[in-house]
Amino acid sequence: MTRLIVLSVLVLLSSLRSCKGQLKVGFYNSSCPGAESIVKSAVARAFASNPAIAPQLLRLQFHDCIVDGCDGSILINLPNGQQENKAFGNQGLGGFNVIDEAKAQLESQCPGVVSCADIVALAARDSVVLTKGPFYAVETGRQDGFSSSISHASNLPGEDEPINALQNKFSAKGLSDKDLVLLSAAHTIGTTACFFMGVRLNNFEGTGRPDPSIAPAFLAKLQGICPDGGNVNVRLALDDGSQNVFDTHYLANILAGTAVLQSDAALLNNPTTRSLVEFYARSPKNFRKDFGLSMVNLGRLGVLTGSNGNIRRVCSTFN
Ligand code: HEM
């Protein structure tokens, strides 16, 4: 009899847990079977007319997840303009229209089922695949959050921060040095505005001089594109020579002194992160596999399930 009661309690507890909702691959398989392919088509259509959308969507997931978890808070627009996406470190973010487009189609097929936070995670993966990067299975089942605040995004990792600060900011979120290296390698695609190059090119660590780790010929090239006092909106490839293909060229650039962002070059300034850069640069197979694992780790940050969140009808506004 006692055993029967214990068993019933266990069954009840585990069913309560699954009611609350857990992340899992294929969460929408029965509730909205077309969910992943709808997102995939929306991303592919946008990519066909504008390939720059892929890096934008990949960056969008990082910026969603690193602030208050992967809760779609980055997508929200508030009447007072004080939402997360207006924070200083979120400048240059894009891809919102693709998320909105996918959401509109999902709402017409399966109203109220697929969260905006999940669309962001799926669209990032689809963007990696479209740029010839690895496919990885995306866990889904996130709920959308109820808040979005500019002040919560005031402490994003900065491009001019030293390696220990970057390590600390990642580890504060439960992301390892390995995640830091692998996720930074998302910079294998996309561009930066000259705006983010100013400190590195003109006043590295307050010296009034450029970062000495930049290879001399490359420094001249960077200064030509982003001259001191020039247009800060000019954009340049983050992975010089291979900005449209998701590959290990970015890692080779770091080792050659031809990284673009200071935070990428800084990965050489710590023995652990340095040996990870060296390892993945010579092992593209492991890079492809492990990048996917780190994206899964990123996608698990601060996830809301059950009644802690809801499914937004429109990704840019609360219901
Ligand atoms: C280590 C901390 C990081 C720093 C300091 C950093 C900084 C930056 C900066 C300054 C830009 C240029 C933004 C612009 O001008 O539009 C950028 C672009 C980008 N970041 Fe990061 N990032 C970091 C980590 C990540 C992570 C973890 C991911 C994704 C997993 C990511 C994905 C991207 C992508 C794909 C772009 C290109 C965006 C585009 O072409 O529009 N970054 N990042």
Coordinates of C-alpha atoms and ligand atoms in Angstrom, one line a residue:
M1 CA 0.0 0.0 0.0
T2 CA 2.7 2.5 1.0
R3 CA 4.6 1.6 -2.1
L4 CA 1.5 2.3 -4.2
I5 CA 1.2 5.7 -2.6
V6 CA 4.8 6.6 -3.1
L7 CA 4.5 5.5 -6.7
S8 CA 1.4 7.6 -7.3
V9 CA 3.1 10.7 -5.7
L10 CA 6.1 10.2 -8.0
V11 CA 3.9 9.9 -11.1
L12 CA 2.0 13.0 -10.0
L13 CA 5.2 15.0 -9.4
S14 CA 6.6 14.0 -12.8
S15 CA 3.4 14.9 -14.6
L16 CA 3.4 18.3 -12.8
R17 CA 6.9 18.8 -13.9
S18 CA 6.1 18.1 -17.5
C19 CA 3.0 20.4 -17.3
K20 CA 5.3 23.2 -16.2
G21 CA 7.1 22.5 -19.5
Q22 CA 10.7 21.6 -20.1
L23 CA 12.9 22.5 -23.0
K24 CA 13.1 19.7 -25.5
V25 CA 14.0 19.1 -29.1
G26 CA 10.8 18.9 -31.1
F27 CA 8.6 20.6 -28.4
Y28 CA 6.1 21.7 -31.2
N29 CA 6.0 18.3 -33.0
S30 CA 2.4 17.7 -32.1
S31 CA 1.2 21.2 -31.1
C32 CA 2.4 22.9 -34.3
P33 CA 4.2 20.4 -36.6
G34 CA 5.2 23.0 -39.2
A35 CA 6.8 25.4 -36.6
E36 CA 10.4 24.8 -37.4
S37 CA 9.9 24.8 -41.2
I38 CA 7.9 28.0 -41.1
V39 CA 10.7 29.7 -39.3
K40 CA 13.2 28.2 -41.7
S41 CA 11.4 29.4 -44.7
A42 CA 11.0 32.9 -43.3
V43 CA 14.8 33.1 -42.6
A44 CA 15.6 31.6 -46.1
R45 CA 13.4 34.1 -47.9
A46 CA 15.0 37.1 -46.0
F47 CA 18.5 35.7 -46.6
A48 CA 17.9 35.3 -50.3
S49 CA 17.3 39.0 -50.7
N50 CA 19.7 40.2 -48.0
P51 CA 22.5 37.8 -46.7
A52 CA 23.4 40.3 -44.0
I53 CA 20.3 39.0 -42.2
A54 CA 22.1 35.8 -41.1
P55 CA 24.6 37.4 -38.8
Q56 CA 22.0 39.8 -37.5
L57 CA 19.7 36.9 -36.4
L58 CA 22.6 35.0 -34.8
R59 CA 23.6 38.1 -32.8
L60 CA 20.0 38.6 -31.9
Q61 CA 19.9 35.3 -29.9
F62 CA 23.0 36.2 -28.0
H63 CA 21.6 39.6 -27.0
D64 CA 18.2 38.1 -26.1
C65 CA 19.7 35.3 -23.9
I66 CA 22.5 37.2 -22.1
V67 CA 20.0 39.7 -20.6
D68 CA 17.3 38.2 -18.4
G69 CA 17.5 34.9 -20.2
C70 CA 16.1 33.7 -23.6
D71 CA 12.7 35.3 -23.1
G72 CA 12.2 37.4 -26.2
S73 CA 12.7 40.5 -24.2
I74 CA 15.0 41.9 -26.9
L75 CA 12.1 42.1 -29.3
I76 CA 9.9 44.3 -27.2
N77 CA 9.2 47.9 -28.1
L78 CA 7.7 50.1 -25.3
P79 CA 5.8 53.3 -25.7
N80 CA 8.4 55.1 -23.6
G81 CA 11.4 53.7 -25.6
Q82 CA 13.0 52.3 -22.5
Q83 CA 13.2 48.8 -23.7
E84 CA 16.2 46.4 -23.8
N85 CA 16.9 46.8 -27.5
K86 CA 17.6 50.5 -27.0
A87 CA 20.6 49.9 -24.7
F88 CA 24.1 51.1 -25.8
G89 CA 25.5 47.6 -26.4
N90 CA 22.5 46.6 -28.5
Q91 CA 23.3 49.1 -31.2
G92 CA 23.3 47.7 -34.7
L93 CA 20.9 44.8 -33.8
G94 CA 18.7 43.7 -36.7
G95 CA 16.5 40.8 -37.9
F96 CA 13.4 41.9 -36.0
N97 CA 11.3 42.0 -39.1
V98 CA 12.2 38.3 -39.9
I99 CA 11.1 37.3 -36.4
D100 CA 7.8 39.3 -36.9
E101 CA 7.2 37.7 -40.3
A102 CA 7.7 34.2 -39.0
K103 CA 5.5 34.9 -36.0
A104 CA 2.7 36.2 -38.2
Q105 CA 2.7 33.0 -40.2
L106 CA 2.9 30.8 -37.1
E107 CA -0.1 32.7 -35.5
S108 CA -2.1 32.0 -38.6
Q109 CA -1.2 28.3 -38.6
C110 CA -1.2 27.6 -34.8
P111 CA -2.4 30.6 -32.8
G112 CA -0.9 31.1 -29.4
V113 CA 1.4 28.2 -29.5
V114 CA 5.0 29.1 -30.6
S115 CA 6.9 31.6 -28.4
C116 CA 8.9 34.5 -29.8
A117 CA 11.9 33.3 -27.7
D118 CA 11.9 30.0 -29.6
I119 CA 11.6 31.7 -32.9
V120 CA 14.7 33.7 -32.1
A121 CA 16.6 30.5 -31.2
L122 CA 15.4 28.7 -34.3
A123 CA 16.2 31.6 -36.6
A124 CA 19.8 31.8 -35.2
R125 CA 20.3 28.1 -36.0
D126 CA 18.8 28.5 -39.5
S127 CA 21.2 31.4 -40.1
V128 CA 24.2 29.4 -39.1
V129 CA 23.1 26.6 -41.6
L130 CA 22.5 29.1 -44.4
T131 CA 26.0 30.4 -44.1
K132 CA 27.4 26.8 -44.3
G133 CA 27.8 26.4 -40.6
P134 CA 26.8 23.3 -38.6
F135 CA 23.2 22.1 -38.1
Y136 CA 22.4 21.6 -34.4
A137 CA 19.1 20.5 -32.9
V138 CA 17.5 23.4 -31.1
E139 CA 15.6 22.8 -27.9
T140 CA 12.3 24.6 -27.8
G141 CA 9.5 25.2 -25.2
R142 CA 10.6 28.6 -23.9
Q143 CA 7.9 31.0 -22.9
D144 CA 8.1 34.8 -23.6
G145 CA 8.8 37.1 -20.6
F146 CA 6.8 39.9 -19.2
S147 CA 9.5 42.6 -19.0
S148 CA 12.1 44.4 -21.1
S149 CA 14.3 47.1 -19.7
I150 CA 17.1 49.2 -21.1
S151 CA 18.8 49.2 -17.7
H152 CA 19.0 45.4 -17.5
A153 CA 21.2 45.6 -20.7
S154 CA 23.7 48.1 -19.3
N155 CA 26.3 45.5 -18.5
L156 CA 26.7 43.6 -21.8
P157 CA 30.2 42.2 -22.6
G158 CA 32.0 45.1 -24.3
E159 CA 34.3 45.0 -27.3
D160 CA 37.0 46.9 -25.4
E161 CA 37.0 44.8 -22.3
P162 CA 40.0 42.6 -21.3
I163 CA 39.8 38.9 -21.3
N164 CA 39.2 38.4 -17.6
A165 CA 36.2 40.7 -17.7
L166 CA 34.7 38.8 -20.7
Q167 CA 35.4 35.5 -18.8
N168 CA 33.7 36.8 -15.7
K169 CA 30.6 38.1 -17.6
F170 CA 30.2 34.7 -19.3
S171 CA 30.7 32.7 -16.1
A172 CA 28.3 34.9 -14.2
K173 CA 25.7 33.5 -16.7
G174 CA 26.9 29.9 -16.3
L175 CA 28.9 30.0 -19.6
S176 CA 32.4 28.5 -19.6
D177 CA 35.6 29.7 -21.2
K178 CA 34.9 27.1 -23.9
D179 CA 31.5 28.7 -24.5
L180 CA 33.2 32.1 -24.6
V181 CA 35.6 31.0 -27.3
L182 CA 33.1 29.0 -29.3
L183 CA 30.3 31.6 -29.1
S184 CA 32.7 34.5 -29.9
A185 CA 33.4 32.6 -33.1
A186 CA 29.9 33.6 -34.2
H187 CA 32.0 36.5 -35.5
T188 CA 33.0 34.3 -38.3
I189 CA 30.1 35.9 -40.1
G190 CA 28.9 39.5 -40.2
T191 CA 30.2 43.0 -39.8
T192 CA 30.9 45.7 -37.2
A193 CA 30.5 49.4 -37.4
C194 CA 33.7 51.5 -37.2
F195 CA 32.0 52.8 -34.0
F196 CA 33.2 49.7 -32.2
M197 CA 36.8 50.1 -33.5
G198 CA 37.7 53.5 -32.1
V199 CA 39.2 52.4 -28.8
R200 CA 41.2 49.6 -30.4
L201 CA 42.6 51.7 -33.2
N202 CA 43.2 55.0 -31.3
N203 CA 43.3 54.5 -27.6
F204 CA 44.0 50.9 -26.6
E205 CA 43.8 50.6 -22.8
G206 CA 44.1 54.4 -22.5
T207 CA 47.6 54.5 -24.2
G208 CA 46.5 56.9 -26.9
R209 CA 47.9 54.2 -29.3
P210 CA 46.5 51.3 -31.3
D211 CA 46.3 47.8 -29.9
P212 CA 49.9 46.5 -30.4
S213 CA 48.7 43.0 -31.1
I214 CA 47.3 44.0 -34.5
A215 CA 49.6 42.8 -37.3
P216 CA 51.2 46.0 -38.9
A217 CA 49.8 45.6 -42.4
F218 CA 46.4 44.9 -41.0
L219 CA 46.5 47.9 -38.7
A220 CA 47.1 50.1 -41.8
K221 CA 44.1 48.4 -43.5
L222 CA 41.8 48.9 -40.5
Q223 CA 42.9 52.6 -40.1
G224 CA 42.1 53.1 -43.8
I225 CA 38.6 51.8 -43.3
C226 CA 38.0 53.4 -39.9
P227 CA 40.2 56.6 -39.8
D228 CA 40.2 58.5 -36.5
G229 CA 37.4 61.1 -36.7
G230 CA 35.8 59.3 -39.8
N231 CA 32.3 58.0 -40.3
V232 CA 31.6 55.6 -37.4
N233 CA 28.7 54.0 -39.4
V234 CA 31.0 52.5 -42.0
R235 CA 30.9 48.7 -41.7
L236 CA 33.7 46.2 -42.0
A237 CA 33.9 42.4 -41.9
L238 CA 34.4 40.8 -38.5
D239 CA 36.2 37.8 -40.2
D240 CA 38.5 39.6 -42.7
G241 CA 38.5 37.6 -45.9
S242 CA 35.6 35.2 -45.1
Q243 CA 32.7 37.2 -43.7
N244 CA 30.0 35.3 -45.5
V245 CA 31.0 31.8 -44.6
F246 CA 30.7 30.2 -41.2
D247 CA 34.1 28.6 -40.8
T248 CA 37.3 28.5 -38.7
H249 CA 38.9 31.3 -40.7
Y250 CA 38.0 33.7 -37.9
L251 CA 40.1 31.7 -35.5
A252 CA 43.1 31.6 -37.9
N253 CA 42.7 35.4 -38.1
I254 CA 43.0 35.8 -34.3
L255 CA 46.2 33.7 -34.3
A256 CA 47.6 35.8 -37.2
G257 CA 47.0 39.1 -35.4
T258 CA 44.2 40.0 -37.9
A259 CA 41.2 39.8 -35.7
V260 CA 38.9 42.8 -36.1
L261 CA 37.3 43.2 -32.7
Q262 CA 39.5 43.8 -29.6
S263 CA 37.4 41.3 -27.7
D264 CA 38.2 38.6 -30.3
A265 CA 42.0 39.3 -30.2
A266 CA 41.8 39.3 -26.4
L267 CA 41.0 35.5 -26.5
L268 CA 44.8 35.0 -26.8
N269 CA 45.5 36.8 -23.6
N270 CA 44.6 33.9 -21.3
P271 CA 46.2 30.4 -21.4
T272 CA 42.8 28.6 -21.4
T273 CA 41.0 30.6 -24.0
R274 CA 44.2 30.8 -26.1
S275 CA 44.6 27.0 -26.2
L276 CA 41.0 26.7 -27.2
V277 CA 41.4 29.1 -30.1
E278 CA 44.5 27.1 -31.2
F279 CA 42.7 23.8 -30.8
Y280 CA 39.5 24.7 -32.8
A281 CA 41.6 26.6 -35.4
R282 CA 43.2 23.3 -36.4
S283 CA 40.1 21.1 -35.9
P284 CA 37.2 22.4 -37.9
K285 CA 35.2 19.2 -37.2
N286 CA 35.4 19.7 -33.5
F287 CA 34.6 23.4 -34.0
R288 CA 31.4 22.6 -35.9
K289 CA 30.2 20.0 -33.3
D290 CA 31.1 22.1 -30.2
F291 CA 29.7 25.4 -31.6
G292 CA 26.3 23.7 -31.7
L293 CA 26.7 22.5 -28.1
S294 CA 27.6 26.0 -26.9
M295 CA 24.6 27.4 -28.8
V296 CA 22.4 24.9 -26.9
N297 CA 24.0 26.2 -23.6
L298 CA 23.3 29.8 -24.6
G299 CA 19.7 28.8 -25.4
R300 CA 19.2 27.4 -21.9
L301 CA 20.0 30.7 -20.1
G302 CA 17.2 31.8 -17.8
V303 CA 14.5 30.0 -19.7
L304 CA 10.9 30.6 -18.6
T305 CA 8.5 27.7 -18.6
G306 CA 5.0 27.2 -17.3
S307 CA 3.2 30.2 -15.8
N308 CA 6.4 32.3 -15.5
G309 CA 5.8 33.4 -19.0
N310 CA 3.4 33.3 -21.9
I311 CA 3.2 33.1 -25.7
R312 CA 3.0 36.6 -27.2
R313 CA 0.7 37.2 -30.1
V314 CA 3.0 39.8 -31.5
C315 CA 6.7 39.6 -30.6
S316 CA 7.3 43.3 -30.2
T317 CA 4.5 43.9 -27.7
F318 CA 3.2 42.2 -24.5
N319 CA -0.3 40.6 -24.9
Ligands
HEM1 C1 32.4 38.0 -26.2 C2 31.5 39.0 -26.2 C3 31.1 39.7 -27.4 C4 31.3 41.0 -27.7 C5 32.2 42.0 -27.0 C6 30.7 41.2 -29.0 C7 30.7 42.4 -29.7 C8 30.2 42.6 -30.9 C9 30.2 43.9 -31.7 C10 30.8 45.2 -31.1 C11 29.6 43.7 -32.9 C12 29.4 44.7 -34.0 C13 28.0 45.2 -33.9 C14 27.6 46.2 -35.0 O1 28.4 47.1 -35.3 O2 26.5 46.1 -35.5 C15 29.2 42.3 -32.9 C16 28.6 41.7 -34.0 C17 28.2 40.4 -34.0 N1 28.2 39.6 -32.9 FE1 29.1 39.8 -31.2 N2 30.1 40.1 -29.4 C18 30.3 39.1 -28.5 C19 29.7 37.9 -28.5 C20 28.9 37.4 -29.4 C21 28.2 36.1 -29.3 C22 28.3 35.2 -28.1 C23 27.5 36.0 -30.5 C24 26.6 34.9 -30.9 C25 26.6 33.6 -30.4 C26 27.8 37.1 -31.3 C27 27.4 37.3 -32.6 C28 27.7 38.4 -33.4 C29 27.4 38.5 -34.8 C30 26.9 37.3 -35.7 C31 27.7 39.8 -35.2 C32 27.6 40.4 -36.6 C33 26.3 41.2 -36.7 C34 26.0 41.8 -38.0 O3 26.7 41.5 -39.0 O4 25.0 42.5 -38.1 N3 28.6 38.0 -30.6 N4 29.6 41.7 -31.7

